[in-house]
Amino acid sequence: MKLWGGRFRNEENSLMEEFNSSLEIDQRLYFEDITGSLAHVKMLVQCEILSSVEGELISDGLKGILADIESSELPIEGDYEDIHSFVEMNLIKRIGDVGKKLHTARSRNDQTAVDTRMYARKKAREMVEVLEAFKQVLKDKAEENPYIMPGYTHLQRAQVVTFKHHLMAYYQMFNRDQKRVQNALELLNENPLGCGALAGTTHSIDRMITTQELGFTKPVDNFMDGVSERDYVLELTSDFSIIMMHLSRMSEELILWCSQEFKFIEIDDAYATGSSIMPQKKNPDAAELIRGKTGKVYGALFSIFTMMKGIPLTYNKDMQEEKESFFYAIDTTLASLKIMTEMIRTLKVNEEKMRASVKQGFLNATELADYLVKAGTPFRDAHSIVGKVVIYCEDHNKGIEDLTLQELQQFSGAIQSDIYEYIDYDSILNKGTKVHLR
């Protein structure tokens, strides 16, 4: 069913009709579409373009459609071109010809622009709330597990850190993610209604009425930009891609840490699966799926970039296609955050295994070098001395802290009996800026 058939002599090809329809994708915008239409009708009445009686009839009809959709009495289906056609055609069926006045001083171009902005705003706000909940779980789990563990560079044991500090590194990542989404929210919150197809309208409308009614900060400044820009879609999808990248990095570490080779953590059974052939297996599938879905969110971002890169002003039908990618990115990122939140909440941390791994990695070698520097040895010489100590330890299957004072002094006479307190793994975290690791 079409809103635009007047200038056509021939019927649309059935294949083209199916190819052109976006109802399956944009039906999720029904609430925003009806809410935007209600604000538009209110403005038309206040500007005396519609009578109060007409406005009331149309508004009541729209509210009835909304109620019936949400109660499942009116399924969103049929040969409608899009959600806008679905709503308007059903309105006309219910209230007659007065329903045909709904679209006065409006185009589907500014209609779909306002629907998409409102939906993006709603989901971005939800993303901020989900990120806030996730950050709190990260913080709680970090505080509960202040245990020492190896810190890594190049996936090689490097220096002693704490599980708390490691987890709080992710807290900082997701805190930045939250700020990015909040920034995008501020930028997108402008009202495109009133732009018309691309050049406004000859009707004397008041754009501030719909702006205030729909909770926007201001109307967009330029009509052509208002109907044809999707920067906020790109910005949010970019933000979601960064969130997914951070989730993927965390997933990778969880996958490593729960392996038999590490055993630093145990993932709850609720977020793992087994093998159809190997009874002993417990696979970290939730983390692996997040890692895998990250690539698809990246794909959504570059799909939208590619759609938008060659489009002249103003609206072009290509822009219908960005919604599917955008919606996928939203759904996947929210689902991944919620799954990761519960994985972290239910995570068990193996303090003993992490401490044992610290002892096996010469993670106090840098502190031994620092000790020598404090004793007057140039750092580059101290670095070389400690390198020889590590070789000696490897040859004798010992940790640095296991060497006798006599063994240590054969490498440098600057080493005294206080060395053991200095390179003790727990006391290391009480020195200098390392106190922040606790």
CSV table of N, CA and C in Angstrom, one decimal, residues 126-189:
chain,number,residue,atom,x,y,z
A,126,GLU,N,19.6,3.9,26.9
A,126,GLU,CA,19.7,2.6,27.5
A,126,GLU,C,21.1,2.1,27.6
A,127,MET,N,21.9,2.4,26.5
A,127,MET,CA,23.3,1.9,26.5
A,127,MET,C,24.0,2.6,27.7
A,128,VAL,N,23.8,3.8,27.9
A,128,VAL,CA,24.4,4.5,29.1
A,128,VAL,C,24.1,3.8,30.4
A,129,GLU,N,22.8,3.5,30.6
A,129,GLU,CA,22.4,2.8,31.8
A,129,GLU,C,23.0,1.4,31.9
A,130,VAL,N,23.1,0.7,30.8
A,130,VAL,CA,23.7,-0.7,30.9
A,130,VAL,C,25.2,-0.6,31.1
A,131,LEU,N,25.8,0.4,30.6
A,131,LEU,CA,27.2,0.6,30.8
A,131,LEU,C,27.5,1.0,32.3
A,132,GLU,N,26.6,1.8,32.9
A,132,GLU,CA,26.7,2.2,34.3
A,132,GLU,C,26.6,0.9,35.2
A,133,ALA,N,25.6,0.1,34.9
A,133,ALA,CA,25.5,-1.2,35.7
A,133,ALA,C,26.7,-2.1,35.5
A,134,PHE,N,27.2,-2.2,34.3
A,134,PHE,CA,28.4,-3.0,34.1
A,134,PHE,C,29.6,-2.5,34.8
A,135,LYS,N,29.8,-1.2,34.8
A,135,LYS,CA,30.9,-0.6,35.5
A,135,LYS,C,30.8,-0.9,37.0
A,136,GLN,N,29.6,-0.9,37.6
A,136,GLN,CA,29.5,-1.1,39.0
A,136,GLN,C,29.8,-2.6,39.3
A,137,VAL,N,29.4,-3.5,38.4
A,137,VAL,CA,29.8,-4.9,38.6
A,137,VAL,C,31.3,-5.1,38.5
A,138,LEU,N,31.9,-4.4,37.6
A,138,LEU,CA,33.4,-4.5,37.5
A,138,LEU,C,34.1,-4.0,38.7
A,139,LYS,N,33.6,-2.9,39.2
A,139,LYS,CA,34.1,-2.3,40.5
A,139,LYS,C,33.9,-3.2,41.7
A,140,ASP,N,32.8,-3.8,41.8
A,140,ASP,CA,32.5,-4.7,42.9
A,140,ASP,C,33.4,-5.9,42.8
A,141,LYS,N,33.5,-6.5,41.7
A,141,LYS,CA,34.3,-7.7,41.5
A,141,LYS,C,35.8,-7.4,41.8
A,142,ALA,N,36.2,-6.2,41.4
A,142,ALA,CA,37.6,-5.8,41.6
A,142,ALA,C,37.9,-5.7,43.1
A,143,GLU,N,36.9,-5.0,43.8
A,143,GLU,CA,37.1,-4.8,45.2
A,143,GLU,C,37.1,-6.1,46.0
A,144,GLU,N,36.3,-7.1,45.5
A,144,GLU,CA,36.3,-8.4,46.2
A,144,GLU,C,37.5,-9.2,46.0
A,145,ASN,N,38.3,-8.9,45.0
A,145,ASN,CA,39.5,-9.7,44.7
A,145,ASN,C,40.7,-8.9,44.5
A,146,PRO,N,41.3,-8.4,45.5
A,146,PRO,CA,42.5,-7.6,45.4
A,146,PRO,C,43.8,-8.4,45.4
A,147,TYR,N,43.8,-9.5,44.8
A,147,TYR,CA,44.9,-10.5,44.9
A,147,TYR,C,46.0,-10.2,43.9
A,148,ILE,N,47.2,-10.5,44.2
A,148,ILE,CA,48.3,-10.3,43.3
A,148,ILE,C,48.2,-11.3,42.1
A,149,MET,N,48.7,-10.8,41.0
A,149,MET,CA,48.7,-11.6,39.8
A,149,MET,C,49.8,-11.1,38.8
A,150,PRO,N,50.2,-11.9,37.8
A,150,PRO,CA,51.1,-11.3,36.8
A,150,PRO,C,50.4,-10.3,35.9
A,151,GLY,N,51.2,-9.2,35.7
A,151,GLY,CA,50.8,-8.3,34.6
A,151,GLY,C,51.6,-8.7,33.4
A,152,TYR,N,51.0,-8.5,32.2
A,152,TYR,CA,51.7,-9.1,31.0
A,152,TYR,C,52.0,-7.9,30.0
A,153,THR,N,53.1,-8.1,29.2
A,153,THR,CA,53.3,-7.4,28.0
A,153,THR,C,53.7,-8.5,27.0
A,154,HIS,N,53.2,-8.4,25.7
A,154,HIS,CA,53.5,-9.4,24.7
A,154,HIS,C,53.0,-10.8,25.2
A,155,LEU,N,52.0,-10.9,26.1
A,155,LEU,CA,51.5,-12.1,26.7
A,155,LEU,C,52.6,-12.8,27.4
A,156,GLN,N,53.7,-12.1,27.8
A,156,GLN,CA,54.7,-12.7,28.7
A,156,GLN,C,54.6,-12.0,30.0
A,157,ARG,N,54.9,-12.8,31.1
A,157,ARG,CA,54.8,-12.2,32.4
A,157,ARG,C,55.8,-11.1,32.6
A,158,ALA,N,55.3,-10.0,33.1
A,158,ALA,CA,56.1,-8.8,33.1
A,158,ALA,C,56.4,-8.2,34.5
A,159,GLN,N,55.3,-7.8,35.2
A,159,GLN,CA,55.5,-7.3,36.6
A,159,GLN,C,54.2,-7.7,37.4
A,160,VAL,N,54.4,-7.6,38.7
A,160,VAL,CA,53.3,-8.0,39.6
A,160,VAL,C,52.3,-6.9,39.6
A,161,VAL,N,51.0,-7.2,39.4
A,161,VAL,CA,49.9,-6.3,39.6
A,161,VAL,C,48.9,-7.0,40.5
A,162,THR,N,47.7,-6.4,40.5
A,162,THR,CA,46.6,-7.1,41.2
A,162,THR,C,45.4,-7.3,40.3
A,163,PHE,N,44.6,-8.4,40.6
A,163,PHE,CA,43.4,-8.6,39.8
A,163,PHE,C,42.5,-7.4,39.9
A,164,LYS,N,42.5,-6.8,41.0
A,164,LYS,CA,41.7,-5.5,41.2
A,164,LYS,C,42.1,-4.5,40.2
A,165,HIS,N,43.4,-4.2,40.1
A,165,HIS,CA,43.9,-3.2,39.2
A,165,HIS,C,43.6,-3.5,37.7
A,166,HIS,N,43.8,-4.8,37.4
A,166,HIS,CA,43.6,-5.3,36.1
A,166,HIS,C,42.1,-5.1,35.7
A,167,LEU,N,41.2,-5.5,36.5
A,167,LEU,CA,39.8,-5.3,36.2
A,167,LEU,C,39.4,-3.8,36.1
A,168,MET,N,40.0,-3.0,36.9
A,168,MET,CA,39.7,-1.6,36.9
A,168,MET,C,40.3,-0.9,35.6
A,169,ALA,N,41.2,-1.5,35.0
A,169,ALA,CA,41.6,-1.0,33.7
A,169,ALA,C,40.5,-1.1,32.7
A,170,TYR,N,39.7,-2.1,32.7
A,170,TYR,CA,38.5,-2.2,31.9
A,170,TYR,C,37.4,-1.2,32.3
A,171,TYR,N,37.3,-1.0,33.6
A,171,TYR,CA,36.4,0.0,34.1
A,171,TYR,C,36.7,1.3,33.5
A,172,GLN,N,37.9,1.7,33.3
A,172,GLN,CA,38.3,3.0,32.7
A,172,GLN,C,37.9,3.0,31.2
A,173,MET,N,38.1,1.8,30.6
A,173,MET,CA,37.7,1.8,29.1
A,173,MET,C,36.2,2.0,29.0
A,174,PHE,N,35.4,1.3,29.8
A,174,PHE,CA,34.0,1.4,29.6
A,174,PHE,C,33.4,2.8,30.2
A,175,ASN,N,34.2,3.4,31.0
A,175,ASN,CA,33.8,4.7,31.5
A,175,ASN,C,34.0,5.7,30.3
A,176,ARG,N,35.1,5.6,29.6
A,176,ARG,CA,35.2,6.4,28.4
A,176,ARG,C,34.1,6.1,27.3
A,177,ASP,N,33.8,4.8,27.2
A,177,ASP,CA,32.7,4.5,26.3
A,177,ASP,C,31.4,5.2,26.6
A,178,GLN,N,31.1,5.2,27.9
A,178,GLN,CA,29.9,5.8,28.4
A,178,GLN,C,29.9,7.3,28.0
A,179,LYS,N,31.0,7.9,28.2
A,179,LYS,CA,31.1,9.4,27.9
A,179,LYS,C,31.0,9.6,26.4
A,180,ARG,N,31.5,8.7,25.6
A,180,ARG,CA,31.3,8.9,24.1
A,180,ARG,C,29.9,8.8,23.7
A,181,VAL,N,29.1,7.8,24.3
A,181,VAL,CA,27.7,7.7,24.0
A,181,VAL,C,26.9,8.9,24.5
A,182,GLN,N,27.3,9.4,25.7
A,182,GLN,CA,26.6,10.6,26.2
A,182,GLN,C,26.9,11.8,25.3
A,183,ASN,N,28.1,11.9,24.8
A,183,ASN,CA,28.4,13.0,23.9
A,183,ASN,C,27.6,12.9,22.6
A,184,ALA,N,27.5,11.7,22.1
A,184,ALA,CA,26.7,11.5,20.9
A,184,ALA,C,25.2,11.9,21.1
A,185,LEU,N,24.7,11.6,22.3
A,185,LEU,CA,23.4,11.9,22.7
A,185,LEU,C,23.1,13.4,22.6
A,186,GLU,N,24.1,14.2,23.1
A,186,GLU,CA,24.0,15.7,23.0
A,186,GLU,C,23.9,16.2,21.6
A,187,LEU,N,24.8,15.6,20.7
A,187,LEU,CA,24.8,16.1,19.4
A,187,LEU,C,23.6,15.7,18.5
A,188,LEU,N,23.0,14.5,18.8
A,188,LEU,CA,21.9,14.1,18.0
A,188,LEU,C,20.6,14.7,18.4
A,189,ASN,N,20.5,15.3,19.5
A,189,ASN,CA,19.2,15.7,20.1
A,189,ASN,C,18.6,17.0,19.5
